[in-house]
Coordinates of C-alpha atoms and ligand atoms in Angstrom, one line a residue:
X1 CA 16.0 17.9 14.5
X2 CA 15.5 18.9 10.9
X3 CA 12.0 19.7 9.8
X4 CA 10.9 17.4 7.0
X5 CA 8.3 17.3 4.7
X6 CA 6.2 14.4 3.0
X7 CA 5.2 14.2 -0.8
X8 CA 3.2 11.5 -1.5
X9 CA 3.0 10.9 -5.3
X10 CA 1.4 8.3 -7.3
X11 CA 3.6 8.1 -10.1
X12 CA 7.3 8.4 -9.9
X13 CA 7.6 11.7 -11.9
X14 CA 4.6 13.0 -10.3
X15 CA 6.4 14.9 -7.6
X16 CA 9.2 16.4 -10.4
X17 CA 6.4 18.4 -11.9
X18 CA 4.3 19.4 -9.6
X19 CA 6.7 19.8 -6.7
X20 CA 10.0 19.7 -7.9
X21 CA 10.2 23.7 -6.7
X22 CA 9.1 23.1 -3.4
X23 CA 10.9 20.2 -2.9
X24 CA 14.8 21.8 -3.9
X25 CA 13.4 25.0 -1.5
X26 CA 13.0 23.4 1.4
X27 CA 16.0 21.3 0.5
X28 CA 17.7 23.9 0.3
X29 CA 16.8 25.3 4.0
X30 CA 18.0 22.6 5.1
X31 CA 14.9 20.7 5.6
X32 CA 14.9 16.5 5.0
X33 CA 12.3 15.7 2.8
X34 CA 10.7 12.3 1.5
X35 CA 9.1 11.4 -1.4
X36 CA 6.8 7.9 -1.4
X37 CA 6.1 6.9 -5.4
X38 CA 3.4 4.3 -5.0
X39 CA 4.0 3.8 -8.9
X40 CA 5.8 3.9 -11.7
X41 CA 3.0 5.1 -13.7
X42 CA 4.6 2.0 -16.2
X43 CA 1.5 1.5 -17.9
X44 CA -0.1 5.5 -18.3
X45 CA 2.7 7.7 -17.9
X46 CA 5.4 6.2 -19.8
X47 CA 4.2 6.6 -23.7
X48 CA 7.6 7.2 -24.9
X49 CA 9.1 4.3 -23.1
X50 CA 6.6 2.2 -24.4
X51 CA 7.3 3.4 -28.4
X52 CA 10.6 1.8 -28.0
X53 CA 11.3 -2.0 -29.4
X54 CA 11.0 -4.7 -27.0
X55 CA 10.0 -2.9 -24.3
X56 CA 8.5 -4.6 -21.2
X57 CA 6.9 -3.9 -17.9
X58 CA 10.3 -4.2 -16.3
X59 CA 12.3 -2.2 -18.3
X60 CA 9.5 0.1 -18.2
X61 CA 9.8 -0.1 -14.2
X62 CA 13.2 0.3 -14.3
X63 CA 13.9 3.1 -16.5
X64 CA 11.4 5.2 -14.6
X65 CA 13.4 4.2 -10.8
X66 CA 16.5 5.4 -13.1
X67 CA 14.4 8.9 -13.9
X68 CA 12.8 9.5 -10.6
X69 CA 16.5 9.1 -8.6
X70 CA 18.3 11.5 -10.6
X71 CA 15.6 13.7 -10.3
X72 CA 15.5 13.8 -6.6
X73 CA 18.8 13.6 -6.5
X74 CA 19.3 17.2 -8.3
X75 CA 16.3 18.5 -6.0
X76 CA 18.1 17.3 -2.8
X77 CA 15.4 15.1 -2.1
X78 CA 16.7 13.2 1.4
X79 CA 14.6 9.8 1.1
X80 CA 13.2 8.4 -1.9
X81 CA 10.9 5.5 -2.4
X82 CA 9.6 3.2 -4.5
X83 CA 6.6 1.2 -3.9
X84 CA 5.8 0.1 -7.3
X85 CA 1.8 -0.3 -6.8
X86 CA 0.7 -0.5 -9.8
X87 CA -0.6 2.1 -12.2
X88 CA -3.6 2.5 -14.1
X89 CA -5.4 1.6 -12.0
X90 CA -3.0 2.2 -8.5
X91 CA -3.9 -0.7 -5.7
X92 CA -4.1 1.0 -2.9
X93 CA -4.7 -1.7 0.0
X94 CA -5.0 -1.1 3.8
X95 CA -1.7 -2.5 3.9
X96 CA -0.4 0.3 2.0
X97 CA -2.5 2.1 3.9
X98 CA -0.8 1.2 7.4
X99 CA 3.1 1.3 6.0
X100 CA 2.5 5.1 4.8
X101 CA 0.9 5.6 8.4
X102 CA 4.1 4.2 10.1
X103 CA 5.7 6.6 7.5
X104 CA 4.3 9.8 8.7
X105 CA 4.4 8.8 12.7
X106 CA 8.7 8.0 11.7
X107 CA 9.5 11.4 10.2
X108 CA 6.3 13.4 11.6
X109 CA 6.5 15.7 8.7
X110 CA 5.2 19.1 9.0
X111 CA 4.0 20.0 5.4
X112 CA 2.2 17.1 3.7
X113 CA 2.1 17.4 -0.8
X114 CA -0.2 15.4 -2.8
X115 CA -2.0 15.1 -5.6
X116 CA -5.3 17.1 -6.1
X117 CA -8.9 16.1 -4.9
X118 CA -10.8 16.0 -8.2
X119 CA -9.3 14.5 -12.0
X120 CA -11.4 13.4 -14.7
X121 CA -8.4 12.3 -16.5
X122 CA -7.0 10.7 -14.3
X123 CA -8.4 7.9 -11.7
X124 CA -5.0 7.4 -9.6
X125 CA -4.1 11.3 -8.7
X126 CA -7.2 11.6 -6.8
X127 CA -7.0 7.8 -5.2
X128 CA -4.2 9.0 -4.1
X129 CA -5.0 11.7 -2.3
X130 CA -7.7 10.1 -0.5
X131 CA -5.1 7.6 0.7
X132 CA -2.5 9.8 1.7
X133 CA -5.1 12.1 3.9
X134 CA -6.5 9.5 5.3
X135 CA -2.9 7.6 6.0
X136 CA -2.1 11.3 7.5
X137 CA -5.7 10.5 9.9
X138 CA -5.1 7.2 10.6
X139 CA -1.5 8.9 12.3
X140 CA -3.3 11.1 14.0
X141 CA -5.3 8.7 15.8
X142 CA -4.7 8.2 19.4
X143 CA -5.8 4.6 19.3
X144 CA -3.7 3.3 16.4
X145 CA -0.7 1.8 17.9
X146 CA -1.4 3.6 21.3
X147 CA 2.7 2.9 22.0
X148 CA 3.8 5.5 19.3
X149 CA 3.5 9.2 18.9
X150 CA 0.7 10.4 17.5
X151 CA 1.2 12.8 14.3
X152 CA 0.5 16.7 14.8
X153 CA -1.3 19.0 12.1
X154 CA 1.0 19.3 9.4
X155 CA -0.8 21.2 6.5
X156 CA -2.0 19.4 3.2
X157 CA -1.2 21.4 -0.1
X158 CA -2.8 19.7 -3.0
X159 CA -0.1 19.5 -6.1
X160 CA -1.5 21.6 -9.6
X161 CA -3.3 19.1 -11.4
X162 CA -2.3 18.7 -15.5
X163 CA -5.9 20.5 -16.4
X164 CA -6.5 22.7 -13.3
X165 CA -9.7 23.9 -14.6
X166 CA -11.3 20.6 -15.0
X167 CA -9.8 19.3 -11.6
X168 CA -12.0 22.1 -9.7
X169 CA -8.1 22.9 -8.0
X170 CA -8.0 26.5 -7.7
X171 CA -4.7 27.8 -6.0
X172 CA -4.3 29.1 -2.4
X173 CA -0.5 29.8 -2.0
X174 CA 1.9 30.5 -4.5
X175 CA 5.3 29.3 -3.8
X176 CA 8.1 32.0 -5.6
X177 CA 10.7 29.1 -6.8
X178 CA 13.5 31.5 -8.7
X179 CA 16.1 30.6 -6.4
X180 CA 15.9 26.6 -7.4
X181 CA 14.2 27.0 -10.8
X182 CA 17.5 26.1 -12.6
X183 CA 17.4 22.3 -10.4
X184 CA 13.9 22.4 -10.9
X185 CA 14.7 22.6 -14.7
X186 CA 17.4 19.9 -14.2
X187 CA 14.9 17.7 -12.9
X188 CA 12.0 17.7 -15.4
X189 CA 14.9 17.3 -18.1
X190 CA 15.8 13.4 -15.9
X191 CA 12.3 12.4 -17.3
X192 CA 13.4 11.7 -20.6
X193 CA 10.3 9.3 -21.2
X194 CA 8.2 12.9 -20.8
X195 CA 9.7 15.0 -22.9
X196 CA 6.7 16.2 -24.1
X197 CA 6.2 17.8 -21.0
X198 CA 9.0 19.3 -20.1
X199 CA 7.9 23.2 -21.9
X200 CA 4.7 22.5 -20.6
X201 CA 5.3 22.7 -16.6
X202 CA 8.3 25.5 -17.8
X203 CA 5.5 27.3 -18.9
X204 CA 3.1 26.4 -15.7
X205 CA 6.0 27.7 -13.8
X206 CA 5.9 31.2 -15.4
X207 CA 2.8 31.5 -15.3
X208 CA 2.3 30.6 -11.2
X209 CA 5.3 33.2 -11.4
X210 CA 3.7 35.9 -12.9
X211 CA 0.9 35.8 -10.8
X212 CA 2.9 34.9 -7.4
X213 CA 4.9 38.6 -8.8
X214 CA 1.4 40.1 -8.8
X215 CA -0.1 39.3 -5.4
X216 CA 2.6 40.8 -3.4
X217 CA 4.3 43.0 -5.6
X218 CA 7.8 41.3 -6.1
X219 CA 9.9 40.7 -8.5
X220 CA 9.4 36.7 -8.8
X221 CA 9.7 34.8 -12.7
X222 CA 8.9 31.0 -11.7
X223 CA 6.5 29.6 -8.9
X224 CA 4.7 27.0 -8.2
X225 CA 0.9 27.1 -7.0
X226 CA -0.9 24.7 -4.0
X227 CA -4.7 24.7 -2.9
X228 CA -4.2 24.5 1.2
X229 CA -6.8 21.6 2.2
X230 CA -7.1 23.6 5.6
X231 CA -7.2 27.2 6.8
X232 CA -3.9 28.8 7.4
X233 CA -4.1 30.0 11.2
X234 CA -1.4 33.3 12.0
X235 CA -0.5 35.3 14.4
X236 CA -1.5 38.5 12.5
X237 CA -3.2 39.4 9.5
X238 CA -0.3 41.9 7.9
Ligands
ZN301 ZN1 0.8 10.7 -13.0

């Protein structure tokens, strides 16, 4: 059975900026990556689309889905799901939480990627990380749907937020993504509604690449940073 990873994205473009490199890298290694987009970001993260004449909420959602599907295809996503839970504010019910628990138990991800714990600029992102981690813990609970196999303990990696310092986010994992940078950039360019972020996230990748190169002194040009929730358990310290 292939390795699997789960990416829980509040809005339909977040997974591209924040984890596109990790997704493409693991997909290229044969991992099956599932991306759950809990909302389209139709109200709060679609400003350019709203400037077009005659725009409606349904049209914005349709455009956003089209963009995210195109990006997912470029990155090699195995399964992308759109749950349409609304944004600004996102509505996260227990029904949705149990639905996410089912996803965990269905794919048994080896790795989970989601948002930072804090974000004073965006209330949906911290709500979603709490939701994704709550679902993970529920999927580990033996008393929840006891006939099913419980989830193990996949590590959780928190995406880089837009303003890391204000979000109390500090990377302790740097992933070199040189081999898949072209794919990440192509996926970024699928996000026509947020063109103002293309260069910004290219600079972020260069910055994390420079840091990644500095630490092991390897030649790395592009990177992604993550903050891990749990300690890394290792066999040796070397
Ligand atoms: Zn977002």
